[in-house]
Amino acid sequence: MVDGRKKLIKSSVRQSIAKLMGEAEAARAAGRPERARRYAKMIMDLVRKHKVRLTEEQKRGFCRKCFTWWVPGDTVKLAFDKRHNVIRMKCAKCGYTRRL
Ligand SMILES: [Zn+2]
């Protein structure tokens, strides 16, 4: 019973995250980066609180360190990491990098 309830909560949390991603993207498109940032922070709060996983696509949407909404070529740059032979995404705001 407990497991079933947990699953239900997680699926509604995932729905909330998807909704917040949409809101953040809309805010960013409207030229409101600070607003997008607040949504990103809310998403990470949900992730931590409920221990849900973001999809790869969602993880690429924003910086999980400073919550800047990532726009390729603007707030996020792609950098080739020669040492590990991988492409990394680098946040233009705080310098946080993650593997692509
Ligand atoms: Zn950042």
Short mmCIF file of C-alpha atoms and ligand atoms in Angstrom, two decimals:
data_model
loop_
_atom_site.label_atom_id
_atom_site.label_comp_id
_atom_site.label_asym_id
_atom_site.label_seq_id
_atom_site.Cartn_x
_atom_site.Cartn_y
_atom_site.Cartn_z
CA MET A 1 0.00 0.00 0.00
CA VAL A 2 2.76 2.39 0.96
CA ASP A 3 4.56 1.72 -2.34
CA GLY A 4 1.44 2.41 -4.35
CA ARG A 5 0.99 5.73 -2.63
CA LYS A 6 4.61 6.67 -3.24
CA LYS A 7 4.24 5.88 -6.91
CA LEU A 8 1.19 8.07 -7.10
CA ILE A 9 3.01 10.97 -5.47
CA LYS A 10 6.01 10.55 -7.76
CA SER A 11 3.89 10.54 -10.87
CA SER A 12 2.15 13.74 -9.79
CA VAL A 13 5.54 15.28 -8.95
CA ARG A 14 6.75 14.37 -12.44
CA GLN A 15 3.70 16.08 -13.88
CA SER A 16 4.42 19.19 -11.83
CA ILE A 17 8.01 19.18 -13.06
CA ALA A 18 6.90 18.89 -16.68
CA LYS A 19 4.53 21.80 -16.12
CA LEU A 20 7.25 23.92 -14.47
CA MET A 21 9.62 23.14 -17.35
CA GLY A 22 6.98 24.49 -19.74
CA GLU A 23 6.45 27.62 -17.61
CA ALA A 24 10.18 28.24 -17.37
CA GLU A 25 10.66 27.82 -21.10
CA ALA A 26 7.81 30.25 -21.73
CA ALA A 27 9.33 32.77 -19.29
CA ARG A 28 12.70 32.45 -20.97
CA ALA A 29 11.16 32.89 -24.42
CA ALA A 30 9.41 36.01 -23.12
CA GLY A 31 12.77 37.46 -22.07
CA ARG A 32 12.30 36.83 -18.35
CA PRO A 33 15.42 34.86 -17.37
CA GLU A 34 14.99 35.56 -13.64
CA ARG A 35 11.51 34.11 -13.75
CA ALA A 36 12.79 31.03 -15.60
CA ARG A 37 15.45 30.72 -12.92
CA ARG A 38 12.85 30.65 -10.17
CA TYR A 39 11.04 27.83 -11.93
CA ALA A 40 14.28 25.90 -12.30
CA LYS A 41 14.86 26.27 -8.56
CA MET A 42 11.35 24.99 -7.83
CA ILE A 43 12.03 21.99 -10.05
CA MET A 44 15.24 21.16 -8.19
CA ASP A 45 13.42 21.52 -4.85
CA LEU A 46 10.88 18.94 -6.03
CA VAL A 47 13.62 16.65 -7.29
CA ARG A 48 15.42 16.75 -3.95
CA LYS A 49 12.33 16.47 -1.82
CA HIS A 50 10.76 13.57 -3.68
CA LYS A 51 13.91 11.94 -5.04
CA VAL A 52 12.59 11.80 -8.57
CA ARG A 53 14.81 11.73 -11.61
CA LEU A 54 14.78 14.27 -14.38
CA THR A 55 14.87 13.04 -17.95
CA GLU A 56 18.06 13.71 -19.93
CA GLU A 57 16.21 16.37 -21.87
CA GLN A 58 15.06 18.08 -18.67
CA LYS A 59 18.57 17.97 -17.22
CA ARG A 60 19.84 19.85 -20.25
CA GLY A 61 17.27 22.58 -19.77
CA PHE A 62 19.00 24.45 -16.98
CA CYS A 63 22.01 24.65 -14.68
CA ARG A 64 21.45 22.68 -11.52
CA LYS A 65 23.94 24.79 -9.66
CA CYS A 66 22.83 28.35 -10.34
CA PHE A 67 19.45 27.51 -12.00
CA THR A 68 20.14 29.57 -15.10
CA TRP A 69 17.94 28.44 -17.95
CA TRP A 70 20.27 27.08 -20.59
CA VAL A 71 20.15 28.53 -24.08
CA PRO A 72 22.74 26.86 -26.34
CA GLY A 73 25.35 29.33 -27.53
CA ASP A 74 24.16 31.92 -25.01
CA THR A 75 23.91 30.82 -21.39
CA VAL A 76 25.43 27.41 -22.05
CA LYS A 77 28.40 26.53 -24.21
CA LEU A 78 29.53 23.21 -25.50
CA ALA A 79 33.11 22.38 -24.70
CA PHE A 80 35.14 19.37 -25.68
CA ASP A 81 36.84 17.73 -22.74
CA LYS A 82 40.02 16.28 -24.22
CA ARG A 83 41.02 14.49 -21.06
CA HIS A 84 37.84 12.45 -20.83
CA ASN A 85 37.04 12.50 -24.53
CA VAL A 86 33.52 13.80 -23.98
CA ILE A 87 31.53 16.86 -24.86
CA ARG A 88 30.48 18.93 -21.89
CA MET A 89 27.90 21.59 -21.39
CA LYS A 90 29.34 24.56 -19.56
CA CYS A 91 27.16 27.11 -17.81
CA ALA A 92 28.14 30.61 -18.92
CA LYS A 93 26.96 32.04 -15.59
CA CYS A 94 28.64 29.91 -12.92
CA GLY A 95 30.98 27.63 -14.88
CA TYR A 96 29.29 24.41 -13.82
CA THR A 97 29.89 21.65 -16.36
CA ARG A 98 28.04 18.47 -17.06
CA ARG A 99 28.57 15.69 -19.54
CA LEU A 100 26.37 15.78 -22.58
ZN ZN B 1 25.23 27.71 -13.64
#
